[in-house]
mmCIF file of C-alpha atoms (C1' of nucleotides) in Angstrom:
data_model
loop_
_atom_site.group_PDB
_atom_site.id
_atom_site.type_symbol
_atom_site.label_atom_id
_atom_site.label_comp_id
_atom_site.label_asym_id
_atom_site.label_seq_id
_atom_site.Cartn_x
_atom_site.Cartn_y
_atom_site.Cartn_z
ATOM 1 C CA UNK A 1 -28.848 -60.054 81.823
ATOM 2 C CA UNK A 2 -29.978 -63.459 82.954
ATOM 3 C CA UNK A 3 -29.625 -64.400 86.600
ATOM 4 C CA UNK A 4 -27.512 -67.406 85.692
ATOM 5 C CA UNK A 5 -25.207 -65.260 83.608
ATOM 6 C CA UNK A 6 -24.771 -63.023 86.589
ATOM 7 C CA UNK A 7 -23.946 -66.005 88.724
ATOM 8 C CA UNK A 8 -21.316 -67.087 86.225
ATOM 9 C CA UNK A 9 -19.902 -63.587 86.160
ATOM 10 C CA UNK A 10 -19.687 -63.323 89.918
ATOM 11 C CA UNK A 11 -18.083 -66.754 90.202
ATOM 12 C CA UNK A 12 -15.385 -65.720 87.765
ATOM 13 C CA UNK A 13 -14.764 -62.702 89.971
ATOM 14 C CA UNK A 14 -13.920 -64.826 92.985
ATOM 15 C CA UNK A 15 -10.175 -64.408 93.543
ATOM 16 C CA UNK A 16 -7.812 -67.352 93.277
ATOM 17 C CA UNK A 17 -7.438 -69.085 96.585
ATOM 18 C CA UNK A 18 -10.718 -67.787 98.011
ATOM 19 C CA UNK A 19 -14.179 -69.255 98.368
ATOM 20 C CA UNK A 20 -17.613 -67.625 98.352
ATOM 21 C CA UNK A 21 -20.980 -68.746 99.650
ATOM 22 C CA UNK A 22 -24.168 -69.195 97.679
ATOM 23 C CA UNK A 23 -25.876 -66.478 99.641
ATOM 24 C CA UNK A 24 -23.006 -64.121 98.996
ATOM 25 C CA UNK A 25 -23.201 -64.723 95.271
ATOM 26 C CA UNK A 26 -26.968 -64.377 95.286
ATOM 27 C CA UNK A 27 -26.563 -61.046 97.021
ATOM 28 C CA UNK A 28 -24.013 -59.827 94.495
ATOM 29 C CA UNK A 29 -26.430 -60.819 91.748
ATOM 30 C CA UNK A 30 -29.037 -58.578 93.266
ATOM 31 C CA UNK A 31 -31.180 -61.479 94.473
ATOM 32 C CA UNK A 32 -30.330 -61.974 98.164
ATOM 33 C CA UNK A 33 -32.957 -64.683 98.557
ATOM 34 C CA UNK A 34 -31.829 -66.801 95.628
ATOM 35 C CA UNK A 35 -29.049 -68.814 97.238
ATOM 36 C CA UNK A 36 -30.653 -72.061 96.112
ATOM 37 C CA UNK A 37 -30.980 -70.813 92.587
ATOM 38 C CA UNK A 38 -27.263 -70.102 92.583
ATOM 39 C CA UNK A 39 -26.588 -73.745 93.272
ATOM 40 C CA UNK A 40 -29.127 -74.727 90.665
ATOM 41 C CA UNK A 41 -27.469 -72.399 88.184
ATOM 42 C CA UNK A 42 -24.056 -73.896 88.758
ATOM 43 C CA UNK A 43 -25.470 -77.388 88.445
ATOM 44 C CA UNK A 44 -26.902 -76.525 85.040
ATOM 45 C CA UNK A 45 -23.814 -74.783 83.758
ATOM 46 C CA UNK A 46 -20.886 -76.635 85.284
ATOM 47 C CA UNK A 47 -19.259 -76.759 81.871
ATOM 48 C CA UNK A 48 -19.281 -72.997 81.413
ATOM 49 C CA UNK A 49 -15.811 -72.339 82.728
ATOM 50 C CA UNK A 50 -17.262 -71.376 86.063
ATOM 51 C CA UNK A 51 -14.893 -71.926 88.981
ATOM 52 C CA UNK A 52 -17.668 -73.657 90.897
ATOM 53 C CA UNK A 53 -15.176 -75.305 93.198
ATOM 54 C CA UNK A 54 -14.790 -71.944 94.920
ATOM 55 C CA UNK A 55 -18.441 -71.966 95.907
ATOM 56 C CA UNK A 56 -19.472 -73.546 99.194
ATOM 57 C CA UNK A 57 -22.409 -73.198 101.567
ATOM 58 C CA UNK A 58 -22.514 -70.694 104.407
ATOM 59 C CA UNK A 59 -20.732 -73.114 106.744
ATOM 60 C CA UNK A 60 -17.873 -73.678 104.367
ATOM 61 C CA UNK A 61 -18.982 -77.204 103.514
ATOM 62 C CA UNK A 62 -18.126 -78.556 100.078
ATOM 63 C CA UNK A 63 -21.031 -79.581 97.922
ATOM 64 C CA UNK A 64 -19.731 -83.094 97.519
ATOM 65 C CA UNK A 65 -22.891 -84.975 96.593
ATOM 66 C CA UNK A 66 -21.859 -85.829 93.073
ATOM 67 C CA UNK A 67 -21.804 -82.159 92.168
ATOM 68 C CA UNK A 68 -18.481 -82.873 90.557
ATOM 69 C CA UNK A 69 -18.214 -85.955 88.434
ATOM 70 C CA UNK A 70 -15.026 -86.967 90.184
ATOM 71 C CA UNK A 71 -15.263 -87.307 93.965
ATOM 72 C CA UNK A 72 -12.840 -85.039 95.833
ATOM 73 C CA UNK A 73 -12.272 -82.984 92.698
ATOM 74 C CA UNK A 74 -13.536 -79.840 94.377
ATOM 75 C CA UNK A 75 -11.391 -80.509 97.408
ATOM 76 C CA UNK A 76 -8.323 -81.103 95.273
ATOM 77 C CA UNK A 77 -8.845 -77.976 93.195
ATOM 78 C CA UNK A 78 -9.157 -75.903 96.348
ATOM 79 C CA UNK A 79 -6.060 -77.380 97.907
ATOM 80 C CA UNK A 80 -4.142 -76.651 94.749
ATOM 81 C CA UNK A 81 -5.057 -73.016 95.269
ATOM 82 C CA UNK A 82 -3.827 -73.142 98.821
ATOM 83 C CA UNK A 83 -7.203 -73.475 100.496
ATOM 84 C CA UNK A 84 -7.100 -75.838 103.457
ATOM 85 C CA UNK A 85 -9.924 -78.358 103.445
ATOM 86 C CA UNK A 86 -10.698 -80.371 106.571
ATOM 87 C CA UNK A 87 -13.443 -82.974 106.618
ATOM 88 C CA UNK A 88 -14.951 -81.440 103.471
ATOM 89 C CA UNK A 89 -15.017 -78.040 105.123
ATOM 90 C CA UNK A 90 -13.026 -74.847 104.696
ATOM 91 C CA UNK A 91 -12.407 -72.052 107.172
ATOM 92 C CA UNK A 92 -14.421 -69.139 105.859
ATOM 93 C CA UNK A 93 -12.700 -66.877 108.356
ATOM 94 C CA UNK A 94 -9.452 -67.425 106.495
ATOM 95 C CA UNK A 95 -10.421 -68.305 102.943
ATOM 96 C CA UNK A 96 -13.843 -66.739 102.601
ATOM 97 C CA UNK A 97 -13.975 -64.137 99.848
ATOM 98 C CA UNK A 98 -14.170 -60.759 101.495
ATOM 99 C CA UNK A 99 -15.693 -58.987 98.544
ATOM 100 C CA UNK A 100 -14.753 -55.354 98.688
ATOM 101 C CA UNK A 101 -17.274 -52.616 98.243
ATOM 102 C CA UNK A 102 -15.552 -51.651 95.012
ATOM 103 C CA UNK A 103 -15.979 -55.116 93.558
ATOM 104 C CA UNK A 104 -19.612 -55.258 94.570
ATOM 105 C CA UNK A 105 -20.234 -51.832 93.093
ATOM 106 C CA UNK A 106 -18.403 -52.764 89.923
ATOM 107 C CA UNK A 107 -20.488 -55.877 89.430
ATOM 108 C CA UNK A 108 -23.703 -54.047 90.173
ATOM 109 C CA UNK A 109 -22.870 -51.342 87.657
ATOM 110 C CA UNK A 110 -21.869 -53.954 85.102
ATOM 111 C CA UNK A 111 -25.140 -55.806 85.494
ATOM 112 C CA UNK A 112 -27.250 -52.704 85.258
ATOM 113 C CA UNK A 113 -25.359 -51.642 82.179
ATOM 114 C CA UNK A 114 -25.802 -54.946 80.362
ATOM 115 C CA UNK A 115 -29.286 -55.641 81.619
ATOM 116 C CA UNK A 116 -31.245 -53.079 79.614
ATOM 117 C "C1'" DA B 1 -52.541 -73.215 87.706
ATOM 118 C "C1'" DT B 2 -50.795 -76.718 91.351
ATOM 119 C "C1'" DA B 3 -47.315 -79.578 93.399
ATOM 120 C "C1'" DC B 4 -42.846 -81.003 94.245
ATOM 121 C "C1'" DT B 5 -37.815 -80.376 94.166
ATOM 122 C "C1'" DG B 6 -33.371 -78.663 95.763
ATOM 123 C "C1'" DA B 7 -24.935 -77.379 95.089
ATOM 124 C "C1'" DC B 8 -29.394 -72.742 100.542
ATOM 125 C "C1'" DT B 9 -30.148 -69.840 105.038
ATOM 126 C "C1'" DA B 10 -31.745 -67.929 109.116
ATOM 127 C "C1'" DA B 11 -34.277 -68.748 113.059
ATOM 128 C "C1'" DT B 12 -35.530 -71.786 116.845
ATOM 129 C "C1'" DC B 13 -34.985 -75.498 120.146
ATOM 130 C "C1'" DT C 1 -22.667 -75.882 120.104
ATOM 131 C "C1'" DG C 2 -25.534 -78.911 117.332
ATOM 132 C "C1'" DA C 3 -29.876 -80.522 115.353
ATOM 133 C "C1'" DT C 4 -34.654 -79.231 113.487
ATOM 134 C "C1'" DT C 5 -37.849 -76.397 111.285
ATOM 135 C "C1'" DA C 6 -39.489 -73.094 108.467
ATOM 136 C "C1'" DG C 7 -38.973 -69.804 104.777
ATOM 137 C "C1'" DC C 8 -37.173 -69.175 100.217
ATOM 138 C "C1'" DC C 9 -37.985 -69.078 94.844
ATOM 139 C "C1'" DA C 10 -36.819 -70.576 89.997
ATOM 140 C "C1'" DG C 11 -37.445 -74.943 87.434
ATOM 141 C "C1'" DT C 12 -39.843 -78.879 86.193
ATOM 142 C "C1'" DA C 13 -43.776 -82.051 85.632
#
DNA sequence: ATACTGACTAATC
DNA sequence: TGATTAGCCAGTA
């Protein structure tokens, strides 16, 4: 199982109306130090039906910087889901994805199973 | 193999 | 608190 595929998988696991951080995703992929690679992965595979708008940095800042072809697209998508965005930032305390231990375990097991 | 890059983070000031 | 610095590591040239 490729790291990028894992990233895609984890992103699709993020619940509607929640956001996750790069570091969080990297951790769930089994590579806690690969936060940057997560961003790189999303950049490469934005077309792959990955809800990348639910991914922000550890401060809750939106990626902005032309990550999405249309400016404010990420912000709009989040607001549609009920996530409040202020000054290109979201409140991780309220909207951050609190991944449960079960979800983490499920993903880990899934990865190990498909990795072989 | 070396050097540089970057949708990141954690540690210092 | 807010700004800087210093690690990080897969990709790319």
